[in-house]
Amino acid sequence: MHGWSGKFLRVNLSKNKAKTEKYDAALAKNFLGGRGFAIKILWDELNPGTAPLSPENKLIFAIGPLTGLTLPSSGKMVIAAKSPITGGYGDGNIGTYAAVHMRKAGYDAVIVDGKAEKPTVLLIQDGKVSFLNGEDFWGLSSFETEEKLREVYGKTVGVLSIGQAGENLVKFANIVCQGGRAGGRPGMGAVMGSKNLKAVIISSSAEPEIAYLEEFKKLSGKAYKEILTKPNYSFWKRQGTMMTVEWCQKNSVLPAYNYREGVFDDADAIGGFMMEKLKIAQRGCPNCNMTCGNVIEDSEGKESELDYENVVMLGSNIGLNDLRKVAVLNRLADEFGLDAISLGNTLGFAMEASQKGLIKEKIEWGDFDFIKTLIKEIAYRKGLGETLADGTLFLAEKLGGTAKEWAMNVKGLEISAYDCHSAPAMALAYGTSPIGAHHKDAWVISWEMQVGRESYGENKVDKVIEFQRIRGGVFESLVTCRLPWIELGFELDWYTKFLYAVTGLKISWDELNVIADRIYTLIRAFWVREYGGNWSVEMDVPPARWFKEPLTKGPLKGAKLNREKYDEMLQMYYRKRGWDSRGIPTKTILMKLGLTDVAEKLEKYVKLTA
Ligand code: PTT
Ligand code: SF4
């Protein structure tokens, strides 16, 4: 089998044991890799109702058939587990040297369960697995941890670590690498912390086998050159995702003041052009020739790598208008290992709650010093941070009243940086994202602005599904970065060509789409199994703020979503996916996708529609 090693590494931290295990080739054929493998493992192996922060939860590091090879932007990895912030399926995608080394090491997934007796660093080096004492690292930031480990193990190994937030089980703690890459929004860092696992180091010097090596080399050489010819290439290299700030402002979709508004008076002060003036370096993931990590010096004189989401959530969404200060908060998020999106969202929610007199602390919009203190309190679960560390849904439930209406999350995961008062398709994308609100599966907003934002038509439902297939199904399972395609227009046909050269298998996009649907439907089955009788259509509906409170500023003043029309779109979405009116997969679709055994198991938790 080329393209897949056919092997998993199983690690049990309670017993300090690791073993290599072969898996059935049908798994690769039906689930491809990355997210596909992760959900299949979680569905098959996790007992329903497993507490996300218990030793029984499984933390999965998974790659796919294209990961880590010399082809554009292939240095990516999926990290998945049952999520502590949503109680459903959770994953994230991180750009990391660990992905390249995992490929070389010949593990398609590393599956970690149990809980180490004391803080541990897992070392996977040329086929040998060691459990190192991690006590000296516990309490350090992710940056400090990685730096110290690199002093011993070298600059080129793959290192993934958690900061203090993961140690203290903050529900939106993530996993960090390379001083500014982070992944696992739905609390994958907390799952790692709950296992007393401070860091993973992986290194191998082996070379992955490729079906048609010469053909592959020619193809990848051409591919790298092709990226350089794309019209948007030079602007992308200048600004990366930061160009989105000005675009969102222009289209009134830039979250401001806890998503109360879609424009921010000082957008230019935190935008892509401002970043260009301050830029001192550029970084990126391995194997990428369109690197997009823009580094500036923050107002405390330290380096901070900026991305659109982070800047907006820690800028306009909390009323902060100084990019160098925003960069400080962004760096703190990375150091502590806190997801910057959920962090900015939770801070915005707390500020609004403070203004409404619902919490006793006085927090002003944009109060940089207080916010800094609060971020530290969240990471250490101290003071007000103890409550904020559980995210907006938990806090809203605690506050009661109408708080849930302006707690900006779906299924408990905080919404990323696109306001949807006037973007129904994007709202549907958030509503139906398989991990809770996140843009990664269906970033349809740019397309939606072109086709007409007011409509709730069938074309929008189709686009959400099309993007979920390509982005959430295929890219998350190949596993490579999707940005060459979505940002530069690097054509999708390249990926079937890569797959052929690497695996020797001709897999068409139609076949990939079926795999994507299988993955999506299994993820949905996982959610339904976890929630059982508590599962409801409401879980696929974004917060009431977008439906009830029109924008008060900007060219779209007065705009809001229409709940009735949203519900119609949602039902249409379910029908197209082969799910029933509750959003639960029907027996017919489960059988069509080869998930008959899933139907049998799911029936124990909810009655399935034929
Ligand atoms: C991703 C989410 C994003 S999506 C951003 S910025 W973006 C935030 N980044 C954070 C960060 O940084 N530090 C931090 N402490 N928290 C952060 N939270 C947010 O996490 C990222 C890039 C980006 S930048 C995007 S869109 C693309 N995402 C991809 C994806 O999801 N899949 C894929 N196949 N390719 C992708 N390419 C792009 O990768 P999550 P990274 Mg990230 C610092 O992890 O959980 O998926 O959430 O991984 O290496 O930083 O690359 O405008
Ligand atoms: Fe990483 Fe950016 Fe390159 Fe994608 S485009 S691989 S996120 S550096």
XYZ file of C-alpha atoms and ligand atoms in Angstrom:
670
model
C 0.000 0.000 0.000
C 1.653 3.248 -1.122
C 0.488 6.554 0.345
C -0.430 4.921 3.608
C 1.925 3.045 5.911
C -0.996 0.893 7.060
C 0.143 1.422 10.649
C -1.016 3.251 13.756
C 0.985 3.886 16.868
C -1.055 3.214 20.015
C 0.156 4.882 23.182
C -1.252 4.191 26.615
C -0.025 6.795 29.077
C -1.431 5.030 32.146
C 0.774 2.035 31.449
C 3.681 3.778 29.691
C 3.189 1.370 26.824
C 3.259 1.846 23.081
C 2.648 -0.582 20.259
C 2.493 -0.447 16.511
C -0.619 -1.884 14.982
C -1.603 -2.664 11.406
C -4.998 -1.569 10.205
C -7.250 -2.929 7.489
C -6.656 -1.433 4.017
C -10.418 -0.854 3.698
C -10.051 1.953 6.224
C -7.813 3.924 3.864
C -10.134 3.256 0.928
C -13.250 4.359 2.801
C -11.922 7.137 5.034
C -8.737 8.385 3.292
C -6.827 9.661 6.367
C -6.704 12.595 8.817
C -10.204 13.535 9.911
C -11.622 10.422 8.251
C -9.421 8.156 10.358
C -10.036 10.203 13.495
C -13.820 9.970 13.381
C -13.753 6.265 12.485
C -11.493 5.525 15.458
C -13.574 7.649 17.832
C -16.832 6.112 16.638
C -15.515 2.554 16.914
C -13.530 2.840 20.116
C -14.978 5.496 22.381
C -17.738 4.455 24.719
C -20.659 6.859 24.323
C -20.756 9.288 27.222
C -16.981 9.163 27.811
C -15.970 12.283 29.729
C -13.750 14.334 27.373
C -11.189 15.029 30.076
C -11.056 11.469 31.377
C -8.210 9.031 30.657
C -10.585 7.068 28.401
C -10.830 9.842 25.814
C -8.524 9.316 22.833
C -6.289 12.050 21.502
C -5.543 11.341 17.866
C -2.786 12.854 15.739
C -3.548 11.881 12.155
C -2.088 12.517 8.718
C -3.243 11.554 5.234
C -1.838 10.161 1.989
C -0.457 13.516 0.819
C 0.894 14.785 4.145
C 4.536 15.639 4.542
C 5.552 14.875 0.964
C 7.346 17.354 -1.247
C 4.240 18.958 -2.655
C 2.736 22.372 -2.000
C 1.759 23.112 1.592
C 1.704 19.498 2.768
C 3.035 20.034 6.318
C -0.324 19.711 8.076
C -1.798 17.420 10.711
C -5.245 16.792 12.187
C -5.557 16.582 15.970
C -8.869 15.142 17.191
C -10.711 13.892 20.279
C -14.107 14.127 21.900
C -14.270 17.826 22.715
C -14.546 19.202 26.246
C -16.171 22.418 25.057
C -18.881 20.860 22.873
C -19.219 17.290 24.087
C -19.163 16.232 20.425
C -16.538 15.514 17.776
C -13.642 17.972 17.883
C -10.575 18.509 15.746
C -8.126 21.080 14.475
C -5.551 21.358 11.739
C -2.019 22.454 12.539
C 0.940 23.240 10.286
C 3.919 21.503 11.844
C 7.200 19.692 11.287
C 5.640 16.941 13.390
C 3.444 16.119 10.364
C 6.463 15.635 8.123
C 8.230 13.470 10.702
C 5.137 11.395 11.339
C 4.988 10.661 7.643
C 8.626 9.607 7.642
C 8.143 7.593 10.826
C 5.456 5.557 9.066
C 2.501 6.154 11.341
C -0.764 7.237 9.762
C -2.089 8.060 13.219
C -0.794 8.213 16.741
C -3.615 7.360 19.155
C -3.054 8.355 22.761
C -5.212 7.275 25.681
C -4.875 6.823 29.444
C -3.337 9.351 31.798
C 0.295 9.554 32.822
C 0.948 9.438 36.550
C 3.004 12.621 36.326
C 3.759 15.176 33.617
C 5.230 13.399 30.622
C 6.876 14.167 27.299
C 6.301 11.548 24.625
C 9.342 10.974 22.425
C 8.880 9.066 19.164
C 12.303 8.777 17.604
C 13.233 6.494 14.710
C 10.714 3.846 15.661
C 11.455 3.941 19.391
C 8.932 5.347 21.856
C 10.033 6.779 25.220
C 8.103 8.350 28.075
C 10.212 11.192 29.446
C 9.734 12.925 32.751
C 7.998 16.194 31.942
C 7.891 17.691 35.430
C 10.505 20.341 34.590
C 8.317 21.573 31.754
C 4.987 21.651 33.600
C 4.082 25.271 34.271
C 6.070 26.570 31.296
C 4.516 28.276 28.301
C 4.313 26.433 24.985
C 7.137 28.618 23.594
C 9.444 27.904 26.552
C 8.674 24.201 26.410
C 9.454 23.928 22.729
C 12.625 25.982 23.024
C 13.966 23.794 25.835
C 13.117 20.593 24.031
C 14.773 21.859 20.865
C 17.976 22.580 22.792
C 18.182 18.835 23.434
C 16.549 17.255 20.399
C 17.543 19.726 17.704
C 16.018 22.379 15.503
C 14.479 20.095 12.920
C 12.420 17.646 14.980
C 8.642 17.988 15.259
C 7.438 19.326 18.614
C 3.825 19.829 19.703
C 3.170 21.186 23.170
C 0.583 22.727 25.441
C 0.881 25.853 27.522
C -0.527 26.527 30.979
C -4.093 26.657 29.623
C -3.947 23.015 28.559
C -2.476 22.026 31.913
C -5.306 23.815 33.712
C -7.951 22.224 31.481
C -9.269 25.428 29.962
C -11.971 24.117 27.670
C -10.664 26.021 24.641
C -6.989 25.260 25.175
C -5.186 24.243 21.996
C -1.857 22.742 20.947
C 1.002 24.931 19.769
C 4.178 24.595 17.708
C 6.926 26.617 16.078
C 6.339 29.723 18.144
C 3.115 30.726 16.424
C 1.186 27.846 14.865
C -1.695 26.436 16.841
C -4.411 23.880 16.298
C -7.254 22.077 17.977
C -9.762 24.830 18.688
C -12.317 22.640 20.488
C -10.092 22.038 23.506
C -7.581 19.547 22.132
C -4.976 21.171 24.415
C -7.165 20.470 27.447
C -7.501 16.827 26.418
C -3.700 16.656 26.165
C -3.375 18.322 29.582
C -5.897 15.932 31.121
C -3.541 13.120 30.138
C -0.587 14.859 31.803
C 1.016 15.012 28.386
C 3.035 18.214 28.121
C 4.620 17.630 24.726
C 5.134 15.209 21.872
C 8.428 15.064 20.005
C 8.607 13.110 16.799
C 11.546 12.579 14.523
C 12.509 10.156 11.806
C 14.974 10.148 8.956
C 13.229 7.475 6.883
C 11.828 8.256 3.437
C 8.164 7.548 2.668
C 7.496 5.214 -0.245
C 5.848 6.625 -3.325
C 4.171 4.559 -6.056
C 5.568 6.443 -9.037
C 8.511 8.407 -7.727
C 9.794 9.948 -10.959
C 6.323 11.023 -12.028
C 5.717 12.439 -8.566
C 8.925 14.482 -8.643
C 8.031 15.989 -12.022
C 4.513 16.752 -10.885
C 5.529 18.408 -7.648
C 8.215 20.487 -9.379
C 5.587 21.761 -11.802
C 3.134 22.355 -8.955
C 5.503 24.553 -6.955
C 6.208 26.602 -10.094
C 2.501 26.890 -10.868
C 1.833 28.396 -7.410
C 4.305 31.184 -8.198
C 2.434 32.131 -11.367
C -0.937 32.662 -9.692
C -2.155 36.283 -10.037
C -2.838 36.719 -6.329
C 0.512 35.255 -5.257
C 2.471 38.420 -4.526
C -0.328 40.096 -2.581
C -0.858 36.890 -0.630
C 2.833 36.803 0.280
C 2.567 40.407 1.429
C -0.515 40.051 3.595
C -1.638 36.425 3.881
C -4.922 36.072 5.754
C -4.568 39.637 7.089
C -5.961 41.001 3.805
C -9.336 39.796 5.053
C -9.681 42.614 7.611
C -10.279 45.328 5.007
C -12.424 42.999 2.892
C -14.685 42.202 5.845
C -14.985 45.861 6.790
C -15.976 46.724 3.222
C -18.661 44.034 3.296
C -19.901 44.761 6.823
C -19.029 41.306 8.127
C -16.167 42.301 10.468
C -17.176 41.229 13.990
C -17.139 44.181 16.371
C -18.188 44.439 20.024
C -19.194 40.820 20.518
C -20.723 40.536 17.034
C -23.076 43.404 17.775
C -21.839 45.146 14.601
C -20.278 44.190 11.278
C -18.035 47.248 10.949
C -15.333 48.694 13.207
C -14.483 52.423 13.077
C -10.750 51.690 13.392
C -10.546 48.682 11.054
C -7.614 50.211 9.147
C -5.592 50.390 12.354
C -5.684 46.588 12.674
C -5.752 45.730 8.962
C -3.464 44.130 6.402
C -1.849 47.389 5.256
C -1.056 48.423 8.814
C 0.464 44.980 9.367
C 2.646 45.452 6.250
C 4.117 48.622 7.748
C 5.075 46.748 10.925
C 6.129 43.432 9.419
C 9.573 42.157 10.381
C 9.499 38.534 9.246
C 7.511 35.873 7.483
C 7.076 32.267 8.564
C 5.103 29.266 7.554
C 4.441 25.566 7.626
C 6.810 22.989 6.140
C 6.839 22.356 2.374
C 5.048 25.614 1.627
C 6.124 28.196 -0.945
C 3.282 30.629 -0.215
C 4.043 31.096 3.486
C 1.517 33.280 5.244
C 2.700 33.777 8.827
C 3.266 37.512 9.185
C 5.386 38.495 12.145
C 5.426 41.931 13.745
C 7.031 43.304 16.885
C 4.322 43.735 19.490
C 4.040 46.677 21.868
C 6.143 44.784 24.421
C 8.982 44.317 21.946
C 8.377 40.626 21.279
C 7.607 38.789 18.055
C 4.020 37.870 17.328
C 2.735 35.991 14.257
C -0.582 37.360 13.055
C -3.555 35.812 11.294
C -6.879 37.365 10.374
C -8.985 35.440 12.873
C -6.758 36.187 15.827
C -6.454 39.873 15.044
C -10.165 40.402 14.670
C -11.224 38.363 17.674
C -8.637 40.089 19.871
C -9.097 43.442 18.117
C -12.416 44.710 16.781
C -14.486 42.104 18.616
C -13.246 43.421 21.941
C -12.956 47.057 20.840
C -9.123 47.202 20.705
C -7.712 49.343 17.894
C -3.928 49.128 18.189
C -2.366 46.321 16.160
C 0.783 46.117 18.285
C -1.343 45.656 21.399
C -3.544 43.128 19.636
C -0.293 41.341 18.793
C 0.557 41.109 22.501
C -2.757 39.372 23.200
C -2.190 37.101 20.204
C 1.242 36.120 21.523
C -0.163 35.485 24.986
C -2.786 33.193 23.460
C -0.005 31.187 21.794
C 2.196 31.124 24.873
C -0.601 29.966 27.169
C -2.026 27.726 24.430
C -5.490 29.280 24.267
C -7.542 29.235 21.096
C -7.509 32.886 20.030
C -10.967 32.705 18.460
C -12.761 31.346 21.519
C -10.659 33.615 23.703
C -11.627 36.832 21.873
C -15.207 35.675 21.682
C -15.385 34.859 25.401
C -13.736 38.179 26.306
C -16.257 40.045 24.127
C -19.080 38.207 25.842
C -17.683 39.051 29.291
C -17.365 42.722 28.337
C -20.954 42.860 27.192
C -22.075 41.065 30.354
C -20.132 43.631 32.374
C -21.774 46.565 30.555
C -25.158 44.985 31.189
C -24.330 44.726 34.882
C -24.544 40.930 34.848
C -21.075 40.397 36.311
C -19.563 42.505 39.051
C -16.198 43.163 37.345
C -16.047 46.368 35.313
C -14.502 45.552 31.938
C -14.405 48.315 29.335
C -14.171 47.608 25.603
C -10.542 47.736 24.536
C -9.124 47.947 28.085
C -5.771 46.427 27.145
C -4.263 46.134 30.637
C -7.324 44.550 32.166
C -7.684 42.148 29.238
C -4.081 41.035 29.658
C -4.749 40.241 33.306
C -7.925 38.428 32.381
C -6.172 36.258 29.786
C -3.683 35.165 32.425
C -6.530 34.468 34.842
C -8.235 32.317 32.213
C -5.058 30.329 31.541
C -4.605 29.693 35.265
C -8.335 29.438 36.037
C -8.080 32.164 38.665
C -10.635 34.832 39.667
C -13.106 35.625 36.906
C -10.922 33.479 34.643
C -12.187 30.359 36.408
C -15.635 30.890 34.876
C -14.470 32.269 31.532
C -12.227 29.225 31.042
C -15.313 27.159 30.247
C -16.378 29.329 27.293
C -19.465 31.308 26.347
C -22.129 28.608 26.509
C -21.251 27.659 30.049
C -21.078 31.296 31.108
C -24.409 32.118 29.454
C -26.083 29.198 31.190
C -24.708 30.471 34.457
C -25.944 34.023 33.855
C -29.376 32.882 32.654
C -31.951 35.312 31.216
C -31.288 36.202 27.596
C -27.523 35.653 27.840
C -27.614 32.663 25.501
C -28.940 34.912 22.747
C -25.692 36.879 22.588
C -23.305 34.067 23.574
C -21.759 33.693 20.143
C -21.265 29.975 19.730
C -22.816 27.015 17.955
C -22.935 23.732 19.885
C -20.672 25.395 22.455
C -17.796 26.257 20.102
C -17.316 29.977 19.642
C -17.958 31.473 16.207
C -14.933 32.516 14.168
C -14.425 35.950 12.689
C -17.316 36.553 10.273
C -20.435 38.417 11.304
C -23.569 36.931 9.719
C -26.309 39.530 10.282
C -26.496 39.623 6.508
C -24.855 36.384 5.345
C -27.353 33.491 5.509
C -25.152 30.948 3.729
C -22.252 31.634 6.091
C -24.673 31.337 9.011
C -25.703 27.915 7.679
C -22.021 26.995 7.363
C -21.505 27.833 11.032
C -24.726 26.072 12.021
C -23.776 22.815 10.315
C -19.999 22.783 10.817
C -19.057 19.364 12.194
C -17.071 20.701 15.166
C -19.318 23.603 16.250
C -18.996 27.079 14.785
C -15.895 27.317 12.616
C -15.275 28.611 9.128
C -12.860 25.908 8.065
C -15.391 23.563 6.498
C -17.415 26.009 4.469
C -16.005 29.489 4.087
C -18.731 30.514 1.645
C -18.876 34.159 2.602
C -16.726 35.502 -0.215
C -18.829 33.637 -2.798
C -22.007 34.753 -1.016
C -21.083 38.429 -1.361
C -20.836 37.909 -5.119
C -24.092 36.030 -5.686
C -26.234 38.251 -3.478
C -26.233 38.165 0.260
C -29.974 38.616 0.803
C -31.166 35.332 -0.674
C -31.778 32.053 1.154
C -31.848 30.061 -2.091
C -31.020 26.476 -2.888
C -27.736 27.536 -4.504
C -26.521 28.572 -1.047
C -27.319 25.215 0.489
C -25.552 23.536 -2.429
C -22.487 25.722 -1.984
C -22.258 24.977 1.736
C -22.355 21.239 0.985
C -19.895 21.551 -1.902
C -17.403 23.390 0.324
C -17.924 21.025 3.229
C -17.052 18.160 0.893
C -13.931 19.741 -0.546
C -12.606 21.499 2.533
C -13.968 19.579 5.497
C -14.036 16.171 3.848
C -11.177 16.000 1.373
C -8.519 18.499 2.506
C -8.929 17.433 6.137
C -8.340 13.844 5.097
C -5.624 14.207 2.450
C -4.174 16.051 4.825
C -2.741 19.190 3.202
C -3.312 22.929 3.455
C -6.313 24.078 1.455
C -5.034 27.640 0.975
C -3.242 27.045 -2.362
C -6.664 26.153 -3.785
C -8.959 28.605 -2.058
C -6.647 31.622 -1.959
C -4.637 31.263 -5.156
C -6.865 29.134 -7.363
C -4.442 26.189 -7.548
C -6.772 23.768 -9.324
C -8.375 20.804 -7.548
C -7.264 18.422 -10.318
C -3.742 18.637 -8.960
C -4.812 16.651 -5.925
C -6.139 13.648 -7.856
C -2.892 13.685 -9.852
C -0.854 13.764 -6.660
C -2.951 10.936 -5.246
C -2.303 8.814 -8.318
C 1.454 9.399 -8.305
C 1.699 8.752 -4.571
C -0.699 5.822 -4.137
C -0.905 4.365 -7.642
C -4.704 4.587 -7.337
C -6.952 6.525 -9.673
C -9.419 8.223 -7.345
C -11.740 10.735 -8.981
C -13.228 13.814 -7.335
C -16.630 12.112 -7.467
C -15.219 9.289 -5.377
C -13.541 11.732 -3.014
C -16.875 13.472 -2.524
C -18.496 10.197 -1.496
C -15.730 9.658 1.062
C -16.342 13.216 2.289
C -20.071 12.490 2.709
C -19.265 9.290 4.582
C -17.014 11.216 6.967
C -19.601 13.949 7.492
C -22.404 11.519 8.140
C -20.319 9.529 10.590
C -19.385 12.714 12.452
C -23.089 13.570 12.628
C -23.850 10.072 13.942
C -21.181 10.596 16.617
C -22.813 13.824 17.788
C -26.256 12.239 17.844
C -24.971 9.222 19.764
C -23.360 11.500 22.357
C -26.422 13.715 22.765
C -29.057 10.977 22.388
C -32.462 12.311 23.468
C -30.985 15.796 23.978
C -30.078 16.162 20.318
C -32.168 18.902 18.690
C -32.385 20.934 15.504
C -31.622 24.008 17.645
C -28.052 22.748 17.827
C -27.653 23.664 14.154
C -28.925 27.214 14.627
C -26.593 30.180 15.211
C -27.207 32.555 18.146
C -30.395 34.613 18.323
C -28.470 37.911 18.175
C -28.160 37.618 14.394
C -31.901 37.048 14.036
C -33.182 39.516 16.606
C -30.808 42.477 16.859
C -30.251 44.332 13.571
C -26.946 46.053 12.823
C -27.034 49.642 14.062
C -24.130 50.947 11.958
C -22.560 50.903 8.526
C -24.023 50.521 5.048
C -26.114 47.529 6.176
C -27.689 49.249 9.148
C -30.948 47.463 9.962
C -29.868 44.072 8.534
C -30.611 40.851 10.375
C -31.217 37.194 9.552
C -34.686 35.755 9.026
C -35.250 32.745 11.293
C -38.055 31.221 9.248
C -36.011 31.327 6.071
C -32.957 29.995 7.909
C -35.015 27.035 9.127
C -36.147 26.325 5.558
C -32.527 26.349 4.386
C -31.559 24.040 7.210
C -34.300 21.552 6.312
C -33.206 21.680 2.683
C -29.643 21.050 3.823
C -30.761 17.985 5.801
C -32.704 16.597 2.844
C -29.737 16.995 0.501
C -27.503 15.223 2.993
C -30.004 12.381 3.423
C -30.674 13.308 7.046
C -34.202 13.500 8.506
C -36.006 16.644 9.696
C -34.191 16.365 13.052
C -30.829 16.433 11.288
C -30.241 12.744 12.020
C -28.924 10.477 9.232
C -31.594 8.162 7.822
C -31.062 4.425 7.528
C -31.090 4.816 3.733
C -28.152 7.228 3.635
C -26.198 5.256 6.220
C -26.561 2.145 4.101
C -25.760 3.991 0.884
C -22.519 5.243 2.405
C -21.545 1.791 3.639
C -22.338 2.621 7.268
C -24.897 -0.134 7.959
C -23.197 -1.057 11.240
C -23.454 2.573 12.302
C -27.221 2.501 11.727
C -27.528 -0.559 13.969
C -25.547 1.050 16.773
C -27.171 4.458 16.476
C -30.639 2.937 16.690
C -29.912 2.163 20.345
C -29.784 5.890 21.105
C -32.417 7.396 18.819
C -35.130 6.012 16.589
C -33.902 6.284 13.013
C -36.048 7.271 10.043
C -36.065 4.798 7.166
C -7.774 27.232 13.245
C -8.016 28.573 13.791
C -7.573 29.607 12.863
S -8.050 29.423 11.251
C -6.876 30.654 13.267
S -6.282 31.844 12.218
W -7.020 31.148 10.082
C -6.559 30.841 14.670
N -5.163 30.605 14.845
C -4.707 30.577 16.139
C -3.382 30.849 16.472
O -2.507 31.125 15.496
N -2.992 30.851 17.778
C -3.891 30.569 18.749
N -3.475 30.553 20.021
N -5.172 30.283 18.481
C -5.583 30.271 17.191
N -6.882 29.987 16.912
C -7.395 29.981 15.564
O -7.371 28.674 15.047
C -3.418 28.032 10.176
C -3.771 28.317 8.761
C -4.962 29.133 8.771
S -4.832 30.602 9.595
C -6.083 28.781 8.152
S -7.497 29.770 8.171
C -6.138 27.572 7.344
N -6.706 26.478 8.093
C -6.614 25.229 7.528
C -7.448 24.166 7.926
O -8.263 24.265 8.867
N -7.346 22.981 7.222
C -6.444 22.814 6.216
N -6.392 21.630 5.580
N -5.622 23.805 5.857
C -5.678 24.990 6.511
N -4.815 25.987 6.165
C -4.776 27.208 6.900
O -3.969 27.086 8.070
P -7.676 24.910 14.135
P -1.848 26.758 11.669
Mg -4.777 26.131 12.992
C -1.166 30.894 15.736
O -6.056 25.037 14.107
O -8.088 24.271 15.402
O -8.065 24.173 12.903
O -8.246 26.314 14.109
O -3.022 25.787 12.204
O -0.651 25.948 11.451
O -1.696 27.886 12.646
O -2.295 27.297 10.255
O -7.229 32.872 9.394
Fe 0.877 27.070 6.270
Fe 0.029 29.347 5.193
Fe 1.501 27.687 3.766
Fe -0.990 27.002 4.391
S -0.347 28.715 3.093
S 0.820 25.688 4.518
S -1.195 27.911 6.458
S 2.155 28.779 5.600
